[in-house]
PDB file of C-alpha atoms and ligand atoms in Angstrom:
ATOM      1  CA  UNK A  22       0.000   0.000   0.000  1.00 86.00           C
ATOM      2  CA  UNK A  23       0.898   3.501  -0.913  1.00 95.00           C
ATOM      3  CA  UNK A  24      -0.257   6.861  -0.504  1.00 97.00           C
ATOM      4  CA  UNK A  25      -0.242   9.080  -3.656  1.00 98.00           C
ATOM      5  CA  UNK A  26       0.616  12.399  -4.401  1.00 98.00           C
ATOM      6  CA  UNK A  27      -2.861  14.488  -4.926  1.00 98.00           C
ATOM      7  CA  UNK A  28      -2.765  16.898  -8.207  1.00 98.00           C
ATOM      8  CA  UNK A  29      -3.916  20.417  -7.444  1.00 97.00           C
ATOM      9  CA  UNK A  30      -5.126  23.690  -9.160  1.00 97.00           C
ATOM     10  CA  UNK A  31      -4.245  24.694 -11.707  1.00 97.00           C
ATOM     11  CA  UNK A  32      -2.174  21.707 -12.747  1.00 98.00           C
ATOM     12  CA  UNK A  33      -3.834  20.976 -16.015  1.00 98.00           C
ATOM     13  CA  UNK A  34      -3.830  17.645 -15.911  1.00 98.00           C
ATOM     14  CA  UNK A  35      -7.131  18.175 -14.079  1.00 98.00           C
ATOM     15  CA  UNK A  36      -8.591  19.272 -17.425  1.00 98.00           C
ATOM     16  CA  UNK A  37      -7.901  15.967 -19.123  1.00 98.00           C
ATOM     17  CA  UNK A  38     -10.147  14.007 -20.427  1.00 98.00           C
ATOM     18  CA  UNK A  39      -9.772   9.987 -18.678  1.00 98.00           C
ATOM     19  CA  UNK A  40      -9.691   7.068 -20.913  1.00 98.00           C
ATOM     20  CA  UNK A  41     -11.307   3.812 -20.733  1.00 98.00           C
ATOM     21  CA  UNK A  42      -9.819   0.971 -18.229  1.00 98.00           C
ATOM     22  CA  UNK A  43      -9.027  -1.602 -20.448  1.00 98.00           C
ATOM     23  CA  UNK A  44      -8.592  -4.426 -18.233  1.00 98.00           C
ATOM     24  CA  UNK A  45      -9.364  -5.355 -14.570  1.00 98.00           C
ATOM     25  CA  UNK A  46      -6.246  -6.575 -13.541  1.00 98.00           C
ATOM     26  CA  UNK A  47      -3.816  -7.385  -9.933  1.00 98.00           C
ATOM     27  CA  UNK A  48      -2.260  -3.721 -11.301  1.00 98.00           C
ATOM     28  CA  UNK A  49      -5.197  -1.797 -11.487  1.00 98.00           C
ATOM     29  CA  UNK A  50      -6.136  -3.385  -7.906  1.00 98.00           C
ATOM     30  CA  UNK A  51      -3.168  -2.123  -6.251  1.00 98.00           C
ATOM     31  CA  UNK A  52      -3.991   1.412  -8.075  1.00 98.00           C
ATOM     32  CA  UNK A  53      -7.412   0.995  -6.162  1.00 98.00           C
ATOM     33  CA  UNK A  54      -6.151  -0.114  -2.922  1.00 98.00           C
ATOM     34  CA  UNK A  55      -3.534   2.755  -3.241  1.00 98.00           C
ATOM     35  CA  UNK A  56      -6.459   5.460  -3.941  1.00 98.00           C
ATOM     36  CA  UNK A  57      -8.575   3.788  -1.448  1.00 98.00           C
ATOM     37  CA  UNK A  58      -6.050   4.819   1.213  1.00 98.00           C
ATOM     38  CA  UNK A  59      -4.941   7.943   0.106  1.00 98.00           C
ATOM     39  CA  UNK A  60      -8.625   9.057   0.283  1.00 98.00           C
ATOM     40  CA  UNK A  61      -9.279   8.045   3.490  1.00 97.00           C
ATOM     41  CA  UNK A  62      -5.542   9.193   4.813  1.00 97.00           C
ATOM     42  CA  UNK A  63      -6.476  13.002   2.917  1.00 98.00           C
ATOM     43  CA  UNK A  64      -9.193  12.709   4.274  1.00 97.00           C
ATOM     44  CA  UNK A  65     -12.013  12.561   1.436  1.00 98.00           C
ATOM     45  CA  UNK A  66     -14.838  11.146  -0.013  1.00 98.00           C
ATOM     46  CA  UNK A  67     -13.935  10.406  -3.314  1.00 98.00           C
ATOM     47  CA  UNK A  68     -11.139  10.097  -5.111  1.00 99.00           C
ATOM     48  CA  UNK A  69     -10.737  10.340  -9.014  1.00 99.00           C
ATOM     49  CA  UNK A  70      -7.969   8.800 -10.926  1.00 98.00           C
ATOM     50  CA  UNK A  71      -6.666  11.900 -12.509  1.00 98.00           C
ATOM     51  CA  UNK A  72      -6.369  13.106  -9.058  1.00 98.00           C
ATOM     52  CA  UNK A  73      -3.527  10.775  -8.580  1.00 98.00           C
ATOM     53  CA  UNK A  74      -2.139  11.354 -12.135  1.00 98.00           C
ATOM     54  CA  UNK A  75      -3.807   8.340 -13.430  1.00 98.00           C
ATOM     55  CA  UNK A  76      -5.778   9.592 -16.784  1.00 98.00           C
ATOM     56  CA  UNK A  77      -8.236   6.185 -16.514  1.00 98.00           C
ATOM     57  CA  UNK A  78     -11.690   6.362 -15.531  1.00 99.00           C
ATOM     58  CA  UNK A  79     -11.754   5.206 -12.419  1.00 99.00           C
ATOM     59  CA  UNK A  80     -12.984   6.322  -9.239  1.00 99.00           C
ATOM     60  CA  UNK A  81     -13.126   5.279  -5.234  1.00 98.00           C
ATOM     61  CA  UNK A  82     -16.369   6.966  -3.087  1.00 98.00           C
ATOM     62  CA  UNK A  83     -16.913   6.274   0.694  1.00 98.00           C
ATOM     63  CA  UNK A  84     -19.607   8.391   2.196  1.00 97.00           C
ATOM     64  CA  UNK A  85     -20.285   6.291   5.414  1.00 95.00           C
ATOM     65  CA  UNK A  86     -20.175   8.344   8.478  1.00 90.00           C
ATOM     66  CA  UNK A  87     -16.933   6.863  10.283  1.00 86.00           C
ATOM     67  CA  UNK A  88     -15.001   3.289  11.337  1.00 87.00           C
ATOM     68  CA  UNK A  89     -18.467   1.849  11.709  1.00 89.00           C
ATOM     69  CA  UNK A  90     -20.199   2.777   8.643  1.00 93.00           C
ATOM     70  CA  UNK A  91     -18.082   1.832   6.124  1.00 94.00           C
ATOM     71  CA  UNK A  92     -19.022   2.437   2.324  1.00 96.00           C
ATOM     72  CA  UNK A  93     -15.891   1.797  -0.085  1.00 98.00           C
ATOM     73  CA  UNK A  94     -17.014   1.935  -4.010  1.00 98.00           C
ATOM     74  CA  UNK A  95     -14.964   1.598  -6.797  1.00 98.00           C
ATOM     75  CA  UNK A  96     -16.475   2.472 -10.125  1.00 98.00           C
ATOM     76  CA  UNK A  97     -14.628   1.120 -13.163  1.00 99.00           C
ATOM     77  CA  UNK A  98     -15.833   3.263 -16.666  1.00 99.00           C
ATOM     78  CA  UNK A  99     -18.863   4.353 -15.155  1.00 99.00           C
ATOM     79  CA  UNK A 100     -21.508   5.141 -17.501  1.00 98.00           C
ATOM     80  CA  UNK A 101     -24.822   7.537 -16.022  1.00 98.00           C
ATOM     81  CA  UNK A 102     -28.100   5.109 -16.919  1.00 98.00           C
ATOM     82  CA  UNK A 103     -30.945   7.920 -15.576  1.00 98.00           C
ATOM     83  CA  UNK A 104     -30.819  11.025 -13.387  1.00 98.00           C
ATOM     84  CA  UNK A 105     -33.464  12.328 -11.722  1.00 98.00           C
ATOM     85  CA  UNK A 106     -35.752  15.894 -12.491  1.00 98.00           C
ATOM     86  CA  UNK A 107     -35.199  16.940  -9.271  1.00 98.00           C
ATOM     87  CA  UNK A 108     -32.067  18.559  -7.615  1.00 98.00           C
ATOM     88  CA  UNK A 109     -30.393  18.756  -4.739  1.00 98.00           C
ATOM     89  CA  UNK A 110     -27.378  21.434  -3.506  1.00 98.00           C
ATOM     90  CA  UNK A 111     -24.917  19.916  -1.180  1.00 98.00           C
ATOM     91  CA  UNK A 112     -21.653  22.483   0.001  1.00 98.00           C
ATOM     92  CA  UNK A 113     -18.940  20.730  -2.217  1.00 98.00           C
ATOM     93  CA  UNK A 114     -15.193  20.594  -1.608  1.00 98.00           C
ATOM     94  CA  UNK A 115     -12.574  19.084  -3.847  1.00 98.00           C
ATOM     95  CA  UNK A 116      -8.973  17.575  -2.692  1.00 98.00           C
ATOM     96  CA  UNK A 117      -7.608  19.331  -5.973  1.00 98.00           C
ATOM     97  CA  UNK A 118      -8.663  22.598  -4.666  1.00 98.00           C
ATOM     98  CA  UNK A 119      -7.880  22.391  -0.647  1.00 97.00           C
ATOM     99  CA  UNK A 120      -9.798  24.506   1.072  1.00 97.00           C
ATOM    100  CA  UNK A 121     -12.240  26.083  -0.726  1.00 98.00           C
ATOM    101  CA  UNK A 122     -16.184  25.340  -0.412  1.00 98.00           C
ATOM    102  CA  UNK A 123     -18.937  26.348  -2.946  1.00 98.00           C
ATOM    103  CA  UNK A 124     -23.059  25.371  -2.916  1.00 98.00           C
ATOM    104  CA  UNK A 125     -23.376  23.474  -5.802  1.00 98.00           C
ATOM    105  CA  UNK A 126     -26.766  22.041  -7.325  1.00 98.00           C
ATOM    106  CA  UNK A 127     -27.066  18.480  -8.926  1.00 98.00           C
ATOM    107  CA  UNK A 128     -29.653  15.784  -9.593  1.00 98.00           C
ATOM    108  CA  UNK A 129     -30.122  14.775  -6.444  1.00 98.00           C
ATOM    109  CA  UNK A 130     -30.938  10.809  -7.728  1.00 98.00           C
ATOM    110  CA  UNK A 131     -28.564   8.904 -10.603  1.00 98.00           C
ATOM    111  CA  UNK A 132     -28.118   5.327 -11.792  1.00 98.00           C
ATOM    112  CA  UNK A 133     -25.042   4.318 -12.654  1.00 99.00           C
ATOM    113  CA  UNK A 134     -24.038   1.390 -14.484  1.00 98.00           C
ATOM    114  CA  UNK A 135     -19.857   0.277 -14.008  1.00 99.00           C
ATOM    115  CA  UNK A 136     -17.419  -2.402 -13.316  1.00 98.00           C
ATOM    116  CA  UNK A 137     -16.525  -3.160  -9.269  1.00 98.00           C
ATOM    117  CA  UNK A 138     -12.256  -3.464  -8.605  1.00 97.00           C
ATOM    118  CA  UNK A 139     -13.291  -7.199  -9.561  1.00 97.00           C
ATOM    119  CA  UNK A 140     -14.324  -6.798 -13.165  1.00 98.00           C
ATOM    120  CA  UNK A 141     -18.089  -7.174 -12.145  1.00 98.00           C
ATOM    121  CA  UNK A 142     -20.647  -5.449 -14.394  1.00 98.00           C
ATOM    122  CA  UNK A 143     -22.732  -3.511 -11.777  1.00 98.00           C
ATOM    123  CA  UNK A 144     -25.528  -0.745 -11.371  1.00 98.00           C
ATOM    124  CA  UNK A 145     -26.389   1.304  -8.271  1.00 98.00           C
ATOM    125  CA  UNK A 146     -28.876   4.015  -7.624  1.00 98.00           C
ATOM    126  CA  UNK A 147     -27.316   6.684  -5.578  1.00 98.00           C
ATOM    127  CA  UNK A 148     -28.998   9.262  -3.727  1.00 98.00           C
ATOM    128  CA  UNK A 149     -28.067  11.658  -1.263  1.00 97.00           C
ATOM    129  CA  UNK A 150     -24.321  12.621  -0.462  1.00 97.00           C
ATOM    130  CA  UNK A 151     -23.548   9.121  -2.417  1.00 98.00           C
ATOM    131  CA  UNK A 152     -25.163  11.064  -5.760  1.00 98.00           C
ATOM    132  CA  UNK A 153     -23.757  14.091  -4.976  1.00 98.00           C
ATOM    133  CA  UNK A 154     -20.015  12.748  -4.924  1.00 98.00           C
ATOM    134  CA  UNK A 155     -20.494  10.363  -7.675  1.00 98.00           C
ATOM    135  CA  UNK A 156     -21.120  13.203  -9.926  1.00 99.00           C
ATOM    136  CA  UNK A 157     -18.623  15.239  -8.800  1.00 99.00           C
ATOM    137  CA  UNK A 158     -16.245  12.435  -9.421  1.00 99.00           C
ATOM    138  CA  UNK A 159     -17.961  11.439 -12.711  1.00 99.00           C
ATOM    139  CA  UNK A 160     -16.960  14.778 -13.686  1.00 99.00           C
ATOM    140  CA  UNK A 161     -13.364  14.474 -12.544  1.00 99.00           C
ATOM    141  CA  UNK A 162     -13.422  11.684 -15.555  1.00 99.00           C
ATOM    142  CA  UNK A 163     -14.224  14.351 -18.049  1.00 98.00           C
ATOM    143  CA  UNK A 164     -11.883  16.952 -16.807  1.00 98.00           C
ATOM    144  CA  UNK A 165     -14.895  18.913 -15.172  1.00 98.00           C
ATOM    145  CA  UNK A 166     -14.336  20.446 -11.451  1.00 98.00           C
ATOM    146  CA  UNK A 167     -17.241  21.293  -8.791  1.00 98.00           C
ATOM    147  CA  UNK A 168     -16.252  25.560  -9.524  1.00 98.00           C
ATOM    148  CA  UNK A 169     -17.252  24.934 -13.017  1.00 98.00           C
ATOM    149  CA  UNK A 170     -20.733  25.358 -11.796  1.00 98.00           C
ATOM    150  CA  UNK A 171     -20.624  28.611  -9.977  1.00 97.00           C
ATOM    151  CA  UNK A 172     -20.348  32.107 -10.880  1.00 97.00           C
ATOM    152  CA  UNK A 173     -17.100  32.924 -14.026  1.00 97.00           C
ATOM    153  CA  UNK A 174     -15.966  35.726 -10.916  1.00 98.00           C
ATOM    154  CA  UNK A 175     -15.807  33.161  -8.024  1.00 97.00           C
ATOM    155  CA  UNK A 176     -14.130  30.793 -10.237  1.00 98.00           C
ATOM    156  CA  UNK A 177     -11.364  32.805 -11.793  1.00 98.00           C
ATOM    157  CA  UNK A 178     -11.008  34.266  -8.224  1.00 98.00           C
ATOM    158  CA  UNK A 179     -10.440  30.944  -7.047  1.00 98.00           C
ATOM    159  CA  UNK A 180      -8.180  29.892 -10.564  1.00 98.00           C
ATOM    160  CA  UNK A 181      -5.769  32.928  -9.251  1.00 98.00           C
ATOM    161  CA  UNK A 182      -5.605  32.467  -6.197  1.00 98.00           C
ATOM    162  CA  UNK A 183      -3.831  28.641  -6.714  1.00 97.00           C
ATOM    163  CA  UNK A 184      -2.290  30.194  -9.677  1.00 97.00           C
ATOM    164  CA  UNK A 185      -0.349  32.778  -7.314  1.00 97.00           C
ATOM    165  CA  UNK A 186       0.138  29.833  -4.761  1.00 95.00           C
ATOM    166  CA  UNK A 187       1.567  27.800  -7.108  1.00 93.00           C
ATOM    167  CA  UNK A 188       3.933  30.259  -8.657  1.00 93.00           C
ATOM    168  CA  UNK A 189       5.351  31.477  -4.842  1.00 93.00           C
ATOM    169  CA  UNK A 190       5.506  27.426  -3.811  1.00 88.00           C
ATOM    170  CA  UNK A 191       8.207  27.336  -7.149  1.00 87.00           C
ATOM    171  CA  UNK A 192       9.671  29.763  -5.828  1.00 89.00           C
ATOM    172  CA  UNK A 193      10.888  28.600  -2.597  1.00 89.00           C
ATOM    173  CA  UNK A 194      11.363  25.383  -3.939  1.00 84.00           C
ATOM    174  CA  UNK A 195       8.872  23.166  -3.427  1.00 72.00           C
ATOM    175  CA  UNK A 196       8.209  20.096  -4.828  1.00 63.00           C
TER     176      UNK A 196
HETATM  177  O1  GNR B 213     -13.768  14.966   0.018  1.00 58.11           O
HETATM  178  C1  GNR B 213     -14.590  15.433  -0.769  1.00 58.11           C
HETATM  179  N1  GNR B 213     -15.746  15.953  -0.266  1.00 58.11           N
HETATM  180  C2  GNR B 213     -16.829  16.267  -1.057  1.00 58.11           C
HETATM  181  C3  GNR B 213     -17.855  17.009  -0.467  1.00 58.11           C
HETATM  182  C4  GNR B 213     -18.972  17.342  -1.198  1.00 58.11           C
HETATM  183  C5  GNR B 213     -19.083  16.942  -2.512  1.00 58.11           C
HETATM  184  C6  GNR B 213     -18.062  16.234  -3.115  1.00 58.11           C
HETATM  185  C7  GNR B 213     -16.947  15.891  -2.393  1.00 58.11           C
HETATM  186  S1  GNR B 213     -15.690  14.967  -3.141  1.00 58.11           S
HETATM  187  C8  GNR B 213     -14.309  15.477  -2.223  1.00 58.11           C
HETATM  188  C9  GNR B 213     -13.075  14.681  -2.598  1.00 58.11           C
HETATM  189  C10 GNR B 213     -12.710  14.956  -4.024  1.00 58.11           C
HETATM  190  O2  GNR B 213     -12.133  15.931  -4.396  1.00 58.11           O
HETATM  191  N2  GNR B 213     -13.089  14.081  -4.915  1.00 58.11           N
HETATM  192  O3  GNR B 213     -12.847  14.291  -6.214  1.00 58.11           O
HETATM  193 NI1   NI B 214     -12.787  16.444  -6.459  1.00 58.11          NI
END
């Protein structure tokens, strides 16, 4: 087991567009095992591939409330079957963008259909916090981020304020 760096903004690697897993394999287990901790170590509940540098579409999800009320999901090329009319808003924060919190309003109901870490087709209905992070890390897949959906000032407010972060971090010399 491993913990993995996390890609922030405005690397733009978080822009990317994921492609398809192409096989369910003892590597791409250790990849989820490895995400699996690093999102409960951040801590977080989801985790996208790209978020680790991985480009695949893959995702891990646990939105149980603690030790006792576990929920770990892996979805493998998820693929969005139905969503529902209506919508819910849910405060959302994103480990690419420590930090920083913004209401953000989503179907509150979707189906998904994906593979488990096992190679299993499977769907699940999602509601809730569950729906509201499996979006948000649906959208990781596609290169889409949570500030997408709120106002162009917030978000190139927010896109500056990492971008001056970033710069003064390679300045002193780190990482
Ligand atoms: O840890 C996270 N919390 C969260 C809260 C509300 C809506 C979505 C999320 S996902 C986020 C972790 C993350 O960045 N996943 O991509
Ligand atoms: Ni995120």
């Amino acid at each position: 087991m491993a913990l993995l760096d996390i890609v922030t903004l405005p690397d733009p690697m978080l822009r990317e567009q994921s492609a398809p897993v192409e096989r369910v394999d003892d590597d791409l287990r250790r990849l989820v095992e490895n995400m699996f901790e690093t999102m409960y170590k951040a801590p977080g509940i989801g985790l996208a591939g790209i978020q680790v540098g991985v480009p695949r579409r893959i995702f891990t999800m646990d939105c149980g409330k603690g030790d006792d009320d576990k929920n770990p999901i892996c979805m493998i090329n998820p693929e969005i079957l139905w969503q529902s009319d209506d919508l819910s808003t849910y405060e959302e924060g994103c480990l690419s963008i420590p930090d920083y919190y913004a209401e953000v309003e989503r179907p509150a109901s979707v189906k998904f259909r994906f593979l488990d870490q096992f190679g299993k087709e499977q769907e699940m209905l999602c509601e809730g916090l569950d729906a509201t992070c499996a979006q948000h890390e649906f959208d990781h897949l596609n290169g889409a981020l949570f500030i997408d959906y709120i106002s162009r000032l917030r978000r190139d407010r927010v896109i500056k304020k990492f971008t001056k972060l970033a710069k003064q971090k390679d300045k002193q010399g780190i990482l």
